[in-house]
């Protein structure tokens, strides 16, 4: 049926602050909903409390209320605005629970507000454990043997009866909060007590554990007429027992038979019909790997983190379609915005592999329990798209930004066999790397499968990567476990030594065939360089000279059956290039990657605004990012989206293809800033490097390269088959035709970034400008740091360069603490200096300003409530400042102007000061 005409004003409830289990995916969903409603002429009233979101932008809704998401405040908003409808299913568990409270308190009835989309009774059926169990029984869908209780003892009696372990799931919570797996009575009492406190209705489900079974999810949509589709099915690589938010997930499923796929698909459709869902929901199953027996684990009657993943994996905008269903539209009346031709009732089809890996905070909390269970611990996630499992897996690993470009871990290389087996048996953030290490040690697939419960299909994919790395290292297959490669003395992560006779650019061992195969498996240039004893620049130059370059494929929702109208691409070393460079003036915005502590949704907000600003100035915007939860990776946020890792190699490949006027790096947080220097240096040096290699080859060698390895720039194709694919399946530019970006970083220069980020250089700048700073200086070794601390006196504040969110920044009170810090917290060297400053107790203030290189606009001064030494991200802050003298204000503004002009800032700058003894000191 068409859109309802009785709805003119609709209220949308957001999800509030970012917490574990509820992150940027709800900003993405809420933003899509607001845009969809306004497309239909609906006046949108938005309530949310998170200032870092796109959702709370003034132009996202007709009225934006930045208020607490409580019954009291939302009731007042409803009383004032009198919306006809309320849309709560796009604001996560916060929005859902608040809608329930509003209904139970009679607020919705009193002000005649209709709950849009999924009805209240459907939400209760899915969220209330007792009602859900009864509903599943009524349609014959199996659930694990279970009991719903409101006190600990009845649940404990049940657990004794069916036997441990048991899974405890609280009602109306998110991210598995309060739940867990209990293996004995003591653990049961602890987890059940937590669960009852966590549940808003004081209810938990105690069920028989099916840990070790496959976990499968279906993302399903349904309209009021009863038409339903499965948007995407996803398979958790980790077996049941690890929360899906902490699991590595692949889409579409890879190990299900056709019969199993349709068995669970049919069950998903029966479930969404029985619940009466109007919009989207997520259905989770446990499937016995030894039979076709399955259980329904749970249903989320709202958009979730999995919904965001499914949307970005398929290109199908679930939240947008759900919002239009809430207005009364049926699926066949909603146009698919990706194709512009098909309707939303067509199920997406994927001709590629999508893989999600969570991003955990263990780099910040080194002593935290790293074991993964039913209670989610990840702060964010990354997504990768490729034509193969291996390609997607390695893309995702390097997107995590945890200092790894492969499945090799220096810590595990020296671990004992017993330790490797322990890491395989217990799920943690290290298990993926332990699987690869086990294969290097000669473990058979069967043994690894027995210990992990991971399907052999995925294990064999990891084994293939390990074997290919052994070939690249020039070792017999299986020999890397012995450490027989010529490695450096410090660790096996060092690149192998190169003999005097070997030419760093020789391709007698590293042949074009082998290099092409490595790239198809997703192995980056940096890892190939380590394995072959070359530099990353050598490998890149060699690869380009051989014409081994990625092509870019379209995400179109329909496996290329219809042409896509939205430019949404991923890279692969396979087949035809589907992305012609954008025409006209254009610039690239570097995204911020996964959400982690210290780098959150605020950078996505900045990137979205940067893209919009480029478009307003008549430039085409190109976004590069890999976070499936964000607005910046929405298909219509920019003129072109590349869903790729934010690494030098991956970004340079895109810049080489698009040839933009420049790159905006100041909006994507530390991720983008850390890429600025390499991009600037790479853009200026790459052409000369390529020309050097080309000049070293004879004319016959260059022609041989062209004949042997695929299609030339002029479109001619070699007739001989490639060892890895059909004739001409890979573009192969002549070395003399290779191009590199002509311009690079826009705005604040790389030199200025280095000056601000490098502790020693910034220290020197402050002294030259005569701006007060705390006593101290930089150290490039532990003994030097100790000497500085003795000189200036404890306590001292120690901080490394080029970090975000205060990572490895600490107040140290004595020599013993300092030695421990230098040994464990940072890698210190001449290119990684650590600043050792006198810790000044005082009032901390910070300034955000914008500059065009000459004029500096100070937006205001924020005052921290806590004493100096508490990170600004953890401090209560008051704006404008309340307790800062006029003299101090003037000095803060003056120092800000001096620094912005001295650095030549063109764009944003944030400066932190401490006021100590009436004097203003600049911290960073």
PDB file of C-alpha atoms in Angstrom, residues 691-790:
ATOM      1  CA  UNK A 691      61.423   4.794 -14.335  1.00  0.00           C
ATOM      2  CA  UNK A 692      64.665   3.496 -12.754  1.00  0.00           C
ATOM      3  CA  UNK A 693      63.526  -0.139 -12.912  1.00  0.00           C
ATOM      4  CA  UNK A 694      62.196   0.303 -16.417  1.00  0.00           C
ATOM      5  CA  UNK A 695      65.496   1.793 -17.551  1.00  0.00           C
ATOM      6  CA  UNK A 696      67.406  -1.181 -16.112  1.00  0.00           C
ATOM      7  CA  UNK A 697      65.463  -3.575 -18.339  1.00  0.00           C
ATOM      8  CA  UNK A 698      66.243  -4.113 -21.958  1.00  0.00           C
ATOM      9  CA  UNK A 699      63.642  -3.495 -24.628  1.00  0.00           C
ATOM     10  CA  UNK A 700      63.212  -7.269 -25.095  1.00  0.00           C
ATOM     11  CA  UNK A 701      62.655  -7.804 -21.344  1.00  0.00           C
ATOM     12  CA  UNK A 702      59.945  -5.161 -21.282  1.00  0.00           C
ATOM     13  CA  UNK A 703      58.182  -6.652 -24.295  1.00  0.00           C
ATOM     14  CA  UNK A 704      58.465 -10.132 -22.735  1.00  0.00           C
ATOM     15  CA  UNK A 705      56.789  -8.863 -19.567  1.00  0.00           C
ATOM     16  CA  UNK A 706      53.978  -7.407 -21.642  1.00  0.00           C
ATOM     17  CA  UNK A 707      53.463 -10.537 -23.762  1.00  0.00           C
ATOM     18  CA  UNK A 708      53.543 -12.965 -20.854  1.00  0.00           C
ATOM     19  CA  UNK A 709      51.421 -11.262 -18.265  1.00  0.00           C
ATOM     20  CA  UNK A 710      48.096 -10.167 -19.603  1.00  0.00           C
ATOM     21  CA  UNK A 711      46.342  -7.264 -21.224  1.00  0.00           C
ATOM     22  CA  UNK A 712      48.190  -4.135 -22.360  1.00  0.00           C
ATOM     23  CA  UNK A 713      47.037  -0.563 -21.948  1.00  0.00           C
ATOM     24  CA  UNK A 714      45.974  -0.386 -25.613  1.00  0.00           C
ATOM     25  CA  UNK A 715      43.512  -3.254 -25.079  1.00  0.00           C
ATOM     26  CA  UNK A 716      45.412  -6.028 -26.900  1.00  0.00           C
ATOM     27  CA  UNK A 717      45.436  -9.396 -25.140  1.00  0.00           C
ATOM     28  CA  UNK A 718      47.864 -12.275 -25.095  1.00  0.00           C
ATOM     29  CA  UNK A 719      46.481 -15.543 -26.366  1.00  0.00           C
ATOM     30  CA  UNK A 720      48.423 -17.769 -24.010  1.00  0.00           C
ATOM     31  CA  UNK A 721      46.639 -18.858 -20.812  1.00  0.00           C
ATOM     32  CA  UNK A 722      47.840 -17.451 -17.516  1.00  0.00           C
ATOM     33  CA  UNK A 723      48.808 -20.085 -14.917  1.00  0.00           C
ATOM     34  CA  UNK A 724      46.286 -18.490 -12.527  1.00  0.00           C
ATOM     35  CA  UNK A 725      43.402 -17.616 -14.827  1.00  0.00           C
ATOM     36  CA  UNK A 726      42.053 -17.112 -18.342  1.00  0.00           C
ATOM     37  CA  UNK A 727      43.927 -15.130 -21.013  1.00  0.00           C
ATOM     38  CA  UNK A 728      44.192 -11.435 -20.318  1.00  0.00           C
ATOM     39  CA  UNK A 729      42.469 -11.605 -16.943  1.00  0.00           C
ATOM     40  CA  UNK A 730      44.759  -8.978 -15.424  1.00  0.00           C
ATOM     41  CA  UNK A 731      45.609  -5.460 -16.637  1.00  0.00           C
ATOM     42  CA  UNK A 732      49.306  -5.153 -17.395  1.00  0.00           C
ATOM     43  CA  UNK A 733      50.472  -1.612 -18.111  1.00  0.00           C
ATOM     44  CA  UNK A 734      53.793  -1.084 -19.771  1.00  0.00           C
ATOM     45  CA  UNK A 735      56.347   0.023 -17.179  1.00  0.00           C
ATOM     46  CA  UNK A 736      56.923   3.265 -19.063  1.00  0.00           C
ATOM     47  CA  UNK A 737      53.204   4.075 -18.885  1.00  0.00           C
ATOM     48  CA  UNK A 738      52.807   3.653 -15.116  1.00  0.00           C
ATOM     49  CA  UNK A 739      51.469   6.710 -13.324  1.00  0.00           C
ATOM     50  CA  UNK A 740      51.486   8.009  -9.761  1.00  0.00           C
ATOM     51  CA  UNK A 741      49.471  10.753  -8.066  1.00  0.00           C
ATOM     52  CA  UNK A 742      50.685  14.217  -8.956  1.00  0.00           C
ATOM     53  CA  UNK A 743      49.392  15.968  -5.811  1.00  0.00           C
ATOM     54  CA  UNK A 744      48.977  14.700  -2.304  1.00  0.00           C
ATOM     55  CA  UNK A 745      48.011  16.087   1.115  1.00  0.00           C
ATOM     56  CA  UNK A 746      45.590  19.033   1.136  1.00  0.00           C
ATOM     57  CA  UNK A 747      45.368  21.516   3.997  1.00  0.00           C
ATOM     58  CA  UNK A 748      47.960  21.447   6.756  1.00  0.00           C
ATOM     59  CA  UNK A 749      51.266  20.247   5.318  1.00  0.00           C
ATOM     60  CA  UNK A 750      52.987  16.999   6.203  1.00  0.00           C
ATOM     61  CA  UNK A 751      55.893  19.011   7.595  1.00  0.00           C
ATOM     62  CA  UNK A 752      53.531  20.801   9.962  1.00  0.00           C
ATOM     63  CA  UNK A 753      51.912  17.514  10.987  1.00  0.00           C
ATOM     64  CA  UNK A 754      55.340  16.076  11.798  1.00  0.00           C
ATOM     65  CA  UNK A 755      56.222  19.213  13.720  1.00  0.00           C
ATOM     66  CA  UNK A 756      53.106  18.897  15.876  1.00  0.00           C
ATOM     67  CA  UNK A 757      53.153  15.099  16.294  1.00  0.00           C
ATOM     68  CA  UNK A 758      56.872  14.569  16.905  1.00  0.00           C
ATOM     69  CA  UNK A 759      57.461  15.351  20.585  1.00  0.00           C
ATOM     70  CA  UNK A 760      61.024  16.568  20.119  1.00  0.00           C
ATOM     71  CA  UNK A 761      60.267  18.836  17.163  1.00  0.00           C
ATOM     72  CA  UNK A 762      57.220  20.327  18.891  1.00  0.00           C
ATOM     73  CA  UNK A 763      59.238  20.896  22.041  1.00  0.00           C
ATOM     74  CA  UNK A 764      61.793  22.842  20.031  1.00  0.00           C
ATOM     75  CA  UNK A 765      59.067  24.925  18.347  1.00  0.00           C
ATOM     76  CA  UNK A 766      57.600  25.966  21.698  1.00  0.00           C
ATOM     77  CA  UNK A 767      61.027  27.118  22.890  1.00  0.00           C
ATOM     78  CA  UNK A 768      61.588  29.124  19.690  1.00  0.00           C
ATOM     79  CA  UNK A 769      58.206  30.852  20.046  1.00  0.00           C
ATOM     80  CA  UNK A 770      58.741  31.545  23.739  1.00  0.00           C
ATOM     81  CA  UNK A 771      55.606  29.640  24.736  1.00  0.00           C
ATOM     82  CA  UNK A 772      55.845  28.113  28.220  1.00  0.00           C
ATOM     83  CA  UNK A 773      55.935  24.321  28.431  1.00  0.00           C
ATOM     84  CA  UNK A 774      56.419  21.924  31.342  1.00  0.00           C
ATOM     85  CA  UNK A 775      60.124  21.189  32.014  1.00  0.00           C
ATOM     86  CA  UNK A 776      61.337  18.100  30.181  1.00  0.00           C
ATOM     87  CA  UNK A 777      62.564  16.803  26.858  1.00  0.00           C
ATOM     88  CA  UNK A 778      62.519  13.749  24.600  1.00  0.00           C
ATOM     89  CA  UNK A 779      64.343  10.487  25.144  1.00  0.00           C
ATOM     90  CA  UNK A 780      65.331   7.872  22.581  1.00  0.00           C
ATOM     91  CA  UNK A 781      66.346   5.192  25.087  1.00  0.00           C
ATOM     92  CA  UNK A 782      65.375   3.957  28.539  1.00  0.00           C
ATOM     93  CA  UNK A 783      68.600   5.209  30.238  1.00  0.00           C
ATOM     94  CA  UNK A 784      68.088   8.648  28.679  1.00  0.00           C
ATOM     95  CA  UNK A 785      64.496   8.772  29.979  1.00  0.00           C
ATOM     96  CA  UNK A 786      65.722   7.852  33.468  1.00  0.00           C
ATOM     97  CA  UNK A 787      68.329  10.620  33.393  1.00  0.00           C
ATOM     98  CA  UNK A 788      65.754  13.237  32.353  1.00  0.00           C
ATOM     99  CA  UNK A 789      63.367  12.144  35.127  1.00  0.00           C
ATOM    100  CA  UNK A 790      66.117  12.410  37.752  1.00  0.00           C
TER     101      UNK A 790
END
